[in-house]
Tab-separated table of C-alpha atoms and ligand atoms in Angstrom:
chain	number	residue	atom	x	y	z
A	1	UNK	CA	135.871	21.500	113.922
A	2	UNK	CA	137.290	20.414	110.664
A	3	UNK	CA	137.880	22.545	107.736
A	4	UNK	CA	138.260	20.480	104.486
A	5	UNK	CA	140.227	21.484	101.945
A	6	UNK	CA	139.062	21.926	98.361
A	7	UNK	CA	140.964	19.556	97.003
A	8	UNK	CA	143.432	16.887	98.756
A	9	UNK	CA	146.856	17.214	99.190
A	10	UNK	CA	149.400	14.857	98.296
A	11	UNK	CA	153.227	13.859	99.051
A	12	UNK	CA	154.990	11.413	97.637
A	13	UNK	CA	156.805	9.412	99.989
A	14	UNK	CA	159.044	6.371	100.224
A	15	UNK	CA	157.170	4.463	103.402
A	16	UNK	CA	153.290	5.120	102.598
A	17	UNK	CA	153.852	5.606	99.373
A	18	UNK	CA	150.884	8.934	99.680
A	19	UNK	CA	150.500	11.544	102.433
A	20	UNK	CA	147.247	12.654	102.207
A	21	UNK	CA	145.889	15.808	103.424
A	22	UNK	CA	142.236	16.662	103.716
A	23	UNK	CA	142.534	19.390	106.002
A	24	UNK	CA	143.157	23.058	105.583
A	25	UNK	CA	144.773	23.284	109.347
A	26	UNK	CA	147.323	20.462	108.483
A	27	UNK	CA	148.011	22.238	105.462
A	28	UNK	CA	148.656	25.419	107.270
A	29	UNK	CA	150.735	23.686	109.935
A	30	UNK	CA	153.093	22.243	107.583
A	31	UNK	CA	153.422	25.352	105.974
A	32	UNK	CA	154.707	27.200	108.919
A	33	UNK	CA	158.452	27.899	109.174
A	34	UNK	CA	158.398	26.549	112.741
A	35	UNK	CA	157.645	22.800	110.608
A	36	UNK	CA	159.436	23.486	107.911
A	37	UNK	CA	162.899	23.898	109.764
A	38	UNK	CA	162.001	20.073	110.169
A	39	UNK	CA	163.959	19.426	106.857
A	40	UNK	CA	167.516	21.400	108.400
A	41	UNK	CA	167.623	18.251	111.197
A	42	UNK	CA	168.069	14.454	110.498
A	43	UNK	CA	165.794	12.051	111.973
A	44	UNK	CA	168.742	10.122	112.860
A	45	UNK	CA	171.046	12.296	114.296
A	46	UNK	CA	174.583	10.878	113.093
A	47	UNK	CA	173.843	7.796	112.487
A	48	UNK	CA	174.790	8.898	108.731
A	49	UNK	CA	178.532	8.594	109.825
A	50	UNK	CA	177.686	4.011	110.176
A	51	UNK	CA	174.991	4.274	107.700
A	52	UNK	CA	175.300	7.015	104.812
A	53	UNK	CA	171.833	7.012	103.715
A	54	UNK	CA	170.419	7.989	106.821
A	55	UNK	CA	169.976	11.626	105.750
A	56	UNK	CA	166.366	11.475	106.525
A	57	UNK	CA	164.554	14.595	108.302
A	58	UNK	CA	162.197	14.753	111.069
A	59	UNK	CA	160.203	16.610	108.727
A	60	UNK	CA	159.585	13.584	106.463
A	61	UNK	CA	159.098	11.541	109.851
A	62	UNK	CA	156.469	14.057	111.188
A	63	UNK	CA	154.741	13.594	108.563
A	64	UNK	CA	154.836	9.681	108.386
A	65	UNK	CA	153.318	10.094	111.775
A	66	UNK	CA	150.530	12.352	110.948
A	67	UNK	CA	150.111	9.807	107.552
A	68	UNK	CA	150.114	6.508	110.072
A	69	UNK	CA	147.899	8.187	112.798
A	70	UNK	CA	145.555	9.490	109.936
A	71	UNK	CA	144.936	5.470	108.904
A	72	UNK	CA	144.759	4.280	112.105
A	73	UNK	CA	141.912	6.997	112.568
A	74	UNK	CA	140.093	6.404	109.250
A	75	UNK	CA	139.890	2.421	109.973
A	76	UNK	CA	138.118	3.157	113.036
A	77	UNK	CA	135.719	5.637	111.367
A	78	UNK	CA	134.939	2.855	108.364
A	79	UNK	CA	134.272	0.092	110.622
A	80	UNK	CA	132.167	2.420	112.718
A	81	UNK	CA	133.984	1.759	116.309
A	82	UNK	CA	132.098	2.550	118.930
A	83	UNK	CA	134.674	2.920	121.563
A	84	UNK	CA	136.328	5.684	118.949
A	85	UNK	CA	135.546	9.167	120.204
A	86	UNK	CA	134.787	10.529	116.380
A	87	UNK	CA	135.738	14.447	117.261
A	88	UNK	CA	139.249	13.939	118.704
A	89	UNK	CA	140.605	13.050	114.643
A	90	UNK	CA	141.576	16.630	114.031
A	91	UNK	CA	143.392	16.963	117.520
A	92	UNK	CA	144.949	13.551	117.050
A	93	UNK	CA	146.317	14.422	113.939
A	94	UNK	CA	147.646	17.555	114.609
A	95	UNK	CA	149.398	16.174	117.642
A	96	UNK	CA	150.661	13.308	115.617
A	97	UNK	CA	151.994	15.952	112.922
A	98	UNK	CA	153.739	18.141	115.395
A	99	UNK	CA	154.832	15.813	118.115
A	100	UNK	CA	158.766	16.531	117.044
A	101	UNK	CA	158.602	20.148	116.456
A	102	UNK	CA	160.582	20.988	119.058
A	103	UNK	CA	163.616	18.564	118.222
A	104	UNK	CA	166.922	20.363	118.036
A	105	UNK	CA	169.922	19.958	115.890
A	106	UNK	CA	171.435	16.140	117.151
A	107	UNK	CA	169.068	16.455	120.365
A	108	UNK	CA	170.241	13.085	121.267
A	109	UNK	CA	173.524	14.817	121.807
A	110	UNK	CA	172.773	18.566	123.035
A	111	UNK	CA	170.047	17.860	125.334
A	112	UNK	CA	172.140	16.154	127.992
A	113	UNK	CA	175.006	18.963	127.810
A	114	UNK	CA	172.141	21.912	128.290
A	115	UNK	CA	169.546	20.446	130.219
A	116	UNK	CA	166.906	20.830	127.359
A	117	UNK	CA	164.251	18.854	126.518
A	118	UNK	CA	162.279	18.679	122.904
A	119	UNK	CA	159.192	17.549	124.273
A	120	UNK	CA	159.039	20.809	126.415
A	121	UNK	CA	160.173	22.675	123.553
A	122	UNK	CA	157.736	21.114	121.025
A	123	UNK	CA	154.876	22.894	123.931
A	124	UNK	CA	157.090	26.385	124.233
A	125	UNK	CA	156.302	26.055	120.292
A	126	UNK	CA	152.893	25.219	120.103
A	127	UNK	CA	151.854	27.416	123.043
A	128	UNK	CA	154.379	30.630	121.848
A	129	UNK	CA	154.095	33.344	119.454
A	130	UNK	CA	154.754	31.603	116.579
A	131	UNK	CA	153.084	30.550	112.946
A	132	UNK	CA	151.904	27.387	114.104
A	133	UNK	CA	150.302	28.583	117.182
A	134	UNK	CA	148.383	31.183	115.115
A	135	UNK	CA	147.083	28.349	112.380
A	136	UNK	CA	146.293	26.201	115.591
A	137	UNK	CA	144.183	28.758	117.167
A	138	UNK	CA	141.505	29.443	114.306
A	139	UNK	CA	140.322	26.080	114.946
A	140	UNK	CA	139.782	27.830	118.729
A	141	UNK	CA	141.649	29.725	121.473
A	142	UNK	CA	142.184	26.733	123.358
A	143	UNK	CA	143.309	24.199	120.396
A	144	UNK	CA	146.755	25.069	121.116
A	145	UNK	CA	146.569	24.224	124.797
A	146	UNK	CA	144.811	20.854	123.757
A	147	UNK	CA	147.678	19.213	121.304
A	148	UNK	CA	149.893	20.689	123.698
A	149	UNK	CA	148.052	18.270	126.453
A	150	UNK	CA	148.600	15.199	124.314
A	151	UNK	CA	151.778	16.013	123.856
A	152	UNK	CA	152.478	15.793	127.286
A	153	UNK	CA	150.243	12.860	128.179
A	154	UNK	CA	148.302	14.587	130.257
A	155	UNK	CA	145.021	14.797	127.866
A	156	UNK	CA	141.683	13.292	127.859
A	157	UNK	CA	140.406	10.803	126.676
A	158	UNK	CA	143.496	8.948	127.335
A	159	UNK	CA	142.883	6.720	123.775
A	160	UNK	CA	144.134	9.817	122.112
A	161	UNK	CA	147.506	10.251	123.489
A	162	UNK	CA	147.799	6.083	123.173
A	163	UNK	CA	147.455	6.629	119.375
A	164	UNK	CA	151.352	8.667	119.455
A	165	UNK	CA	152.780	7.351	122.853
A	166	UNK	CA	152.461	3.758	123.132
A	167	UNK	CA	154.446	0.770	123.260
A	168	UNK	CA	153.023	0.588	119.786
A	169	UNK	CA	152.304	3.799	118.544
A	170	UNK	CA	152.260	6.001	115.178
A	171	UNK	CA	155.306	7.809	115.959
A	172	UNK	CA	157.297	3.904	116.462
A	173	UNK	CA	155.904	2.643	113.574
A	174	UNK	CA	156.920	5.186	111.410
A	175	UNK	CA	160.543	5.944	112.497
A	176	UNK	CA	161.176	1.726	112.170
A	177	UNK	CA	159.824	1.957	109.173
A	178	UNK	CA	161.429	4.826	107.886
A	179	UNK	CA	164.722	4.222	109.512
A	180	UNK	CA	165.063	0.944	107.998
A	181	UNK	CA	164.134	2.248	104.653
A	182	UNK	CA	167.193	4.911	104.453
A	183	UNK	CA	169.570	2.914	106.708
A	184	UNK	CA	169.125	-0.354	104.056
A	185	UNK	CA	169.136	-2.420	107.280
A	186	UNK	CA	166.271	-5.044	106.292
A	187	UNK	CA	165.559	-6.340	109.290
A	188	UNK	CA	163.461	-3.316	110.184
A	189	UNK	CA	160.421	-4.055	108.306
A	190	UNK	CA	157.387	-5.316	109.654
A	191	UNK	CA	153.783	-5.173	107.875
A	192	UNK	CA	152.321	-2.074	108.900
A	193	UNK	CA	148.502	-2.495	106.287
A	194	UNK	CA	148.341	-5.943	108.637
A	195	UNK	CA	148.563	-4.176	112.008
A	196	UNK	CA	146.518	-1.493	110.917
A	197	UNK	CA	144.164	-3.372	110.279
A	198	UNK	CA	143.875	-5.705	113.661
A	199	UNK	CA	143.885	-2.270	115.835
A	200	UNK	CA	140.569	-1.255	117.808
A	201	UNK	CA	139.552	1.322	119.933
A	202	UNK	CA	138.340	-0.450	123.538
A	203	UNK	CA	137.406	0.806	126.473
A	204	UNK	CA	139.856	4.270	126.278
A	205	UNK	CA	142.504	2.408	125.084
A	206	UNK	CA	143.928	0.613	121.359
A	207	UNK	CA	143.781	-2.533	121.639
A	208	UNK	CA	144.997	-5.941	118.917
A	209	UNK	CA	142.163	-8.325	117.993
A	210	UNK	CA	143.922	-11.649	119.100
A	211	UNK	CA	144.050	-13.128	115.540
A	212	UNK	CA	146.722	-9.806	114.685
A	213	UNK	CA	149.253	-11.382	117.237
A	214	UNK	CA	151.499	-12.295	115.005
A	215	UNK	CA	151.594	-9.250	112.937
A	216	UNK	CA	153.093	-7.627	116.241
A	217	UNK	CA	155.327	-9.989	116.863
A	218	UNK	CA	156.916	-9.275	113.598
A	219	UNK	CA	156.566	-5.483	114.567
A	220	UNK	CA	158.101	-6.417	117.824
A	221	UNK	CA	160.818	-8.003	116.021
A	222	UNK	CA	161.588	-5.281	113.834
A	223	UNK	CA	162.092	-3.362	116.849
A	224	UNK	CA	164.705	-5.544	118.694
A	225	UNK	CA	166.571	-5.769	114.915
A	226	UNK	CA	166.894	-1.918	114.854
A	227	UNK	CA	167.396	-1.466	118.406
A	228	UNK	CA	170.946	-3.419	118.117
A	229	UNK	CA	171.913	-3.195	114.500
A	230	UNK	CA	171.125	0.801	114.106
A	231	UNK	CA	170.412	2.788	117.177
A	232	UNK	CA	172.816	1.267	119.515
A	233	UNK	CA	175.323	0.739	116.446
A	234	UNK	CA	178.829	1.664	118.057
A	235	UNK	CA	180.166	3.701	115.688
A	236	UNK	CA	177.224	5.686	116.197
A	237	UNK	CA	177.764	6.172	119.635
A	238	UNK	CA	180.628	7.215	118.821
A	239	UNK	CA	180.219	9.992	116.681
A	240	UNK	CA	177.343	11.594	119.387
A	241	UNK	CA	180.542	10.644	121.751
A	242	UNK	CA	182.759	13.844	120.365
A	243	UNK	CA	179.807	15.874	119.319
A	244	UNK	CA	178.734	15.732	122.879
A	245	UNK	CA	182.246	16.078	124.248
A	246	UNK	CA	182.655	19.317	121.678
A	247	UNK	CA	179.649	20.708	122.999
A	248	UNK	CA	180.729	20.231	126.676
A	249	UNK	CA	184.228	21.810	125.883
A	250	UNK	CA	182.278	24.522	124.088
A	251	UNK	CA	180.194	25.370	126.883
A	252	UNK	CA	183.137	24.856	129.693
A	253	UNK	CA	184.854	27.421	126.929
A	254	UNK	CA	182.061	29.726	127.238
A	255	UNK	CA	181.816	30.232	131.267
A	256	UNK	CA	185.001	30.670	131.644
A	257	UNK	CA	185.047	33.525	129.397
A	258	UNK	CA	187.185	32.369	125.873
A	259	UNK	CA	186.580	34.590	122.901
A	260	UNK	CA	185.273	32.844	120.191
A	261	UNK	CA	186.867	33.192	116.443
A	262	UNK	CA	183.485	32.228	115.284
A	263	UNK	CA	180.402	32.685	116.938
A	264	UNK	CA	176.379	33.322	116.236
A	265	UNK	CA	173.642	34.981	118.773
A	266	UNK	CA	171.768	31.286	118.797
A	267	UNK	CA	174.858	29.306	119.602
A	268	UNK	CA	175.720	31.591	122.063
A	269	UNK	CA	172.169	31.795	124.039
A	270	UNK	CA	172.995	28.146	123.720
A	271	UNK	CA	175.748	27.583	125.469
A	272	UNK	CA	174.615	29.985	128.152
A	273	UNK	CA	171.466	27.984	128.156
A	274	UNK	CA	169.456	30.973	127.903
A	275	UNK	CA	167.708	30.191	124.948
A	276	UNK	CA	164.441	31.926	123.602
A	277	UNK	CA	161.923	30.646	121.127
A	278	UNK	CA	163.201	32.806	118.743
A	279	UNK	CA	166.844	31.866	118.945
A	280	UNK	CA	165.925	27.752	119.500
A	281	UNK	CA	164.430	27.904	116.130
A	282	UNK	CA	167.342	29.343	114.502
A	283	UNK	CA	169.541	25.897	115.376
A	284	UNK	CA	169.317	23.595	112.998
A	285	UNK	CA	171.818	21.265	111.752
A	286	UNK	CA	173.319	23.563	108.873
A	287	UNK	CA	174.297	25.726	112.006
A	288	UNK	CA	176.114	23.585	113.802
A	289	UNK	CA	177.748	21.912	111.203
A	290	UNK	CA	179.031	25.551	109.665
A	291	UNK	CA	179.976	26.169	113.909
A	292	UNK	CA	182.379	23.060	113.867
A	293	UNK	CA	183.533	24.053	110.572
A	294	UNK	CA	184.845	27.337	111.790
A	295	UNK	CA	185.258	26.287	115.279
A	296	UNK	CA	188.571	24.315	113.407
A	297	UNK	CA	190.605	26.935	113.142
A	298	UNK	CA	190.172	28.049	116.874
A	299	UNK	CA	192.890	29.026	119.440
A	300	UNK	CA	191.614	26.261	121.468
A	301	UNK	CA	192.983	22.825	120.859
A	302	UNK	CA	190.758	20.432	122.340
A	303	UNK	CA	187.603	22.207	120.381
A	304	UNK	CA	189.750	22.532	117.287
A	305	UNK	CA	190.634	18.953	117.573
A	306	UNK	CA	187.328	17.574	118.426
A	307	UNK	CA	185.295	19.507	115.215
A	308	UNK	CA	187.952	18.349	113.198
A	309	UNK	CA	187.504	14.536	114.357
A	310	UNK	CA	184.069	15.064	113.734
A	311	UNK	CA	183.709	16.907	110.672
A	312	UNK	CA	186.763	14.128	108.731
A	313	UNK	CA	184.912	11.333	110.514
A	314	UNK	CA	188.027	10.625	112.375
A	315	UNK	CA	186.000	8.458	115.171
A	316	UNK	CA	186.541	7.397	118.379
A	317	UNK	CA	187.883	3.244	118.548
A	318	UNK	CA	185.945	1.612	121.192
A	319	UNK	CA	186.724	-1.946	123.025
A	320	UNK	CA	184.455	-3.977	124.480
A	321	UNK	CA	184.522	-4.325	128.447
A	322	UNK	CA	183.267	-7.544	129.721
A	323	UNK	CA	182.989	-6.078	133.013
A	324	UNK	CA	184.156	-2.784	134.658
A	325	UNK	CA	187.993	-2.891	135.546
A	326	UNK	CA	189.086	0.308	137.425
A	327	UNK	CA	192.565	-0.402	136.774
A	328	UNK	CA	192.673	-0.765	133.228
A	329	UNK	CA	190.602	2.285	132.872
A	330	UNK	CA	192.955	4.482	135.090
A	331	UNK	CA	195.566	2.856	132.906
A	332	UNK	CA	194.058	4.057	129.666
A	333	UNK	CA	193.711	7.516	131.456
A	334	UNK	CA	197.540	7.510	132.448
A	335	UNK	CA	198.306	6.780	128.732
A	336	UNK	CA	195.983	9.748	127.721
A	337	UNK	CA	197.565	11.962	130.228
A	338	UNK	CA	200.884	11.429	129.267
A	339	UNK	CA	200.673	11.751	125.507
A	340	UNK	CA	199.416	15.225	125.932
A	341	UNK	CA	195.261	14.406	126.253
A	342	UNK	CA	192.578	15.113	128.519
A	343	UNK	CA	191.124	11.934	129.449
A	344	UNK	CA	187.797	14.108	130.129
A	345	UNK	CA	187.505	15.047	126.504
A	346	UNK	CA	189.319	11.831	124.612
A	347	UNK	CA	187.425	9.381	126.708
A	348	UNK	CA	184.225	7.859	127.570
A	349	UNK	CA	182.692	4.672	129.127
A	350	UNK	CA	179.123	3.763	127.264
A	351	UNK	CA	176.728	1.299	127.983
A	352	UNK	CA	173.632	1.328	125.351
A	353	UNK	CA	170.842	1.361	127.707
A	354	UNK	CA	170.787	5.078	128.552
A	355	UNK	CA	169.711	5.704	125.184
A	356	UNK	CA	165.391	6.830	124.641
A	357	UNK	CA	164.962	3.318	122.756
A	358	UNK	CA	163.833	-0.031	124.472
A	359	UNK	CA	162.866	-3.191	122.739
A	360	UNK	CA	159.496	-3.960	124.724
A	361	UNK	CA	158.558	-4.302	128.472
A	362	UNK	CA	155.231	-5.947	129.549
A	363	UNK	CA	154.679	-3.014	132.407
A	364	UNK	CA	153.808	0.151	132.139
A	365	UNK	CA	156.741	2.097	130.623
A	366	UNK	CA	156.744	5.461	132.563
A	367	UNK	CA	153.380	6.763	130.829
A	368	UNK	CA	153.600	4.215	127.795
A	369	UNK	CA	151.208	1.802	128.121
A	370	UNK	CA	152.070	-1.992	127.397
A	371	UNK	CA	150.750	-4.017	124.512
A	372	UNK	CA	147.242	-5.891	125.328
A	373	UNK	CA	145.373	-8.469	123.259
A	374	UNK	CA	141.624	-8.254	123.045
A	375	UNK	CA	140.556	-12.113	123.299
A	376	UNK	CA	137.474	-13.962	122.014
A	377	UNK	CA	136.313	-14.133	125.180
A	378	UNK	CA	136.846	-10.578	125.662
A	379	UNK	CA	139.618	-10.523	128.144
A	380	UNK	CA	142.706	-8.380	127.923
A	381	UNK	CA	146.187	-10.107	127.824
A	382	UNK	CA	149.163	-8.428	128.010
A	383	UNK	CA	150.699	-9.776	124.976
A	384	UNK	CA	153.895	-11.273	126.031
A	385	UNK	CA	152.088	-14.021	128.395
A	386	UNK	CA	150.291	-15.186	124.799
A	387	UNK	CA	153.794	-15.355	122.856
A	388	UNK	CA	156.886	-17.161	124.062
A	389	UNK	CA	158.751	-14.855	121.226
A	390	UNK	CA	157.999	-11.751	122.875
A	391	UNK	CA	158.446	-12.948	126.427
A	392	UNK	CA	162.077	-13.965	125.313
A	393	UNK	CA	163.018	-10.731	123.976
A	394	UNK	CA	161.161	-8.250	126.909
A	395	UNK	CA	162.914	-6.188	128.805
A	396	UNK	CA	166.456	-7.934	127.591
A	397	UNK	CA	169.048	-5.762	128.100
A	398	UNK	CA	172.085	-7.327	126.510
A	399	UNK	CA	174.281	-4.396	126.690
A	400	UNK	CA	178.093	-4.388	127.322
A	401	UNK	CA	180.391	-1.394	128.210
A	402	UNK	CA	182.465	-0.197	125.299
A	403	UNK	CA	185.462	1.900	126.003
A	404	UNK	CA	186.218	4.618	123.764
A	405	UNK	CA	189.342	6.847	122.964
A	406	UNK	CA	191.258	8.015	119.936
A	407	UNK	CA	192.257	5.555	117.191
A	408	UNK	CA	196.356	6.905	116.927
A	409	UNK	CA	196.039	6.430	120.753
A	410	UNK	CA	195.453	2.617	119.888
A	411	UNK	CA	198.697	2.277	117.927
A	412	UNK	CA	200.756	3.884	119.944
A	413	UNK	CA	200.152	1.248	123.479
B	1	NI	NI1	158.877	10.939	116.463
């Protein structure tokens, strides 16, 4: 099924170090304009607004996940695994490489406002009539169908999709990695050669030898570090606060019928959430941004406001709530209402644990499998009854309520 290349490919890149590519289709894949609009959206959304050199793109994620999954893959094939099904590599990294294709401009933010989802989009993509279904199909008419199948966890065998959706997967590994790496947040790192190395295939699924426990305790670590110092940083949340709240207001804008000063056939299919392929690929982050931009000098004051809040960085302030007090949040409504603001639009309760990241939990996860050691005596053990550090930090949800509104709004109690 594979189709080597002449001569490998190589990327440069600050996590691996090398990308390599030994295969024409992956060439061809990241060649399409469908993977190269990867570059026009950050990996991290706005988390560049806490930490400024998070300017990374999914496309330099993607393919850190098609570089991790392509190790993972060539250990098993050295050491001669048995339990490794040896023609599901190209599939696995193809899926691996195109897993986040369909991620919008700060999807975090947009897909709650217009019902979308990436993962269904990253299909419509794959399955559509675009460049990267045509390079997936000369492998065969039904390749296409097939990543799309991992992609949605519903392929077989089952040890294929593990390899990108697990509770230890490519695609985690990689984004920790890499986040830490452009956020300068330390704590992130976690030796990635080490747990390479103590991964088998078993029985359908991936497996850690028991001596490579502590490697994944470090990885597991990592996690929990990132999970509260960058992805549930509040100033973060804060900034996908108004971008979500401008994209409500722009929507609520649209049905009611408001002419735009400034407006683009995309954005507009978008905010009547009748999007097609074609017009889904035109968003990208240089879109929006030049949107908000113009969207300053509207008619309408609570967009203008909000796009200018975002665009200067003027952030929501947030307090902490120890609990939920329905009296001081009317009160903090009252005070919004009577200097002239829609509490709707210049306030928002948050608590962390809606967001797509959790630390570890010993269960199933929806369809992500837990993490199981492979003992000597060759029993499986989900890994948090071997290690009391794990167990302490599974399925912890230390979260507290923040309340957000305007800074001046602050000053003026
Ligand atoms: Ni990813």
């Amino acid at each position: 099924m594979s189709n080597p290349m002449m001569e490998e490919k190589v990327f440069k890149d600050p996590v691996h170090k090398y990308i390599y590519v030994q295969d024409r289709v992956i060439w061809d894949l990241i060649n399409t304009k469908e993977f190269q609009r990867l570059r026009r959206i950050r990996q991290l959304g706005t988390s560049f607004y806490t930490f400024h050199g998070a300017e990374h793109s999914r496309f330099s994620h993607s393919l850190g996940v098609y570089e991790t999954t392509r190790k993972i893959i060539s250990q098993f094939e050295r050491r001669h695994d048995s339990d490794w099904p040896v023609d599901q590599r190209l599939i696995c990294l193809c899926a691996a490489l195109l897993h986040d294709v369909g991620h919008g401009p700060f999807s975090h933010s947009i897909e709650p406002v217009f019902d979308v989802n990436h993962e269904d989009w990253t299909c419509r993509i794959i399955m559509g009539d675009t460049e990267i279904n045509r390079v997936l199909r000369q492998v065969s008419d039904s390749f296409p169908e097939q990543v799309a199948a991992i992609i949605e966890k519903r392929y077989q065998p089952e040890i294929a999709v593990s390899l990108i959706s697990s509770q230890m997967d490519a695609d985690r590994m990689d984004y920790l990695l890499r986040d830490a790496y452009f956020t300068g947040v330390h704590y992130g790192t976690f030796d990635l050669e080490r747990i390479l190395r103590v991964m088998r295939p078993y029985q359908n699924k991936i497996i850690i030898k028991e001596s490579g426990m502590h490697a994944v305790e470090d990885y597991l670590m990592a996690r929990y570090q990132m999970y509260w110092q960058v992805y549930f940083h509040p100033v973060t949340r804060s900034s996908e606060i108004i971008l979500r709240k401008i994209f409500r207001r722009a929507k609520q804008l649209h049905q009611s019928g408001y002419t735009f000063g400034f407006m683009l056939p995309s954005l507009q299919q978008l905010l009547g959430q009748s999007l097609t392929i074609e017009d889904y690929l035109e968003l990208d982050e240089s879109l929006i941004q030049l949107a908000f931009k113009q969207w300053m000098k509207e008619d309408d004051p609570i967009l203008r406001d909000l796009c200018m809040r975002f665009l200067h960085r003027r952030l929501f302030k947030y307090k902490i709530l120890e609990q939920i007090d329905q009296a001081e949040i009317e009160e903090v409504e009252q005070n919004l209402r009577d200097s002239g603001l829609d509490p709707d639009y210049y306030m928002e309760i948050d608590f962390p644990a809606d967001l797509p990241y959790d630390v570890y939990r010993p269960g199933q996860i929806g369809d992500k499998p837990p993490i199981l050691i492979l003992n000597e005596r060759g029993q499986l053990i989900e890994i948090s009854r071997k290690s009391d550090i794990i167990r302490s930090i599974s399925g912890v949800q230390l979260g507290t309520h923040h309340l957000y509104y305007p800074e001046e709004f602050l000053y003026n109690q």
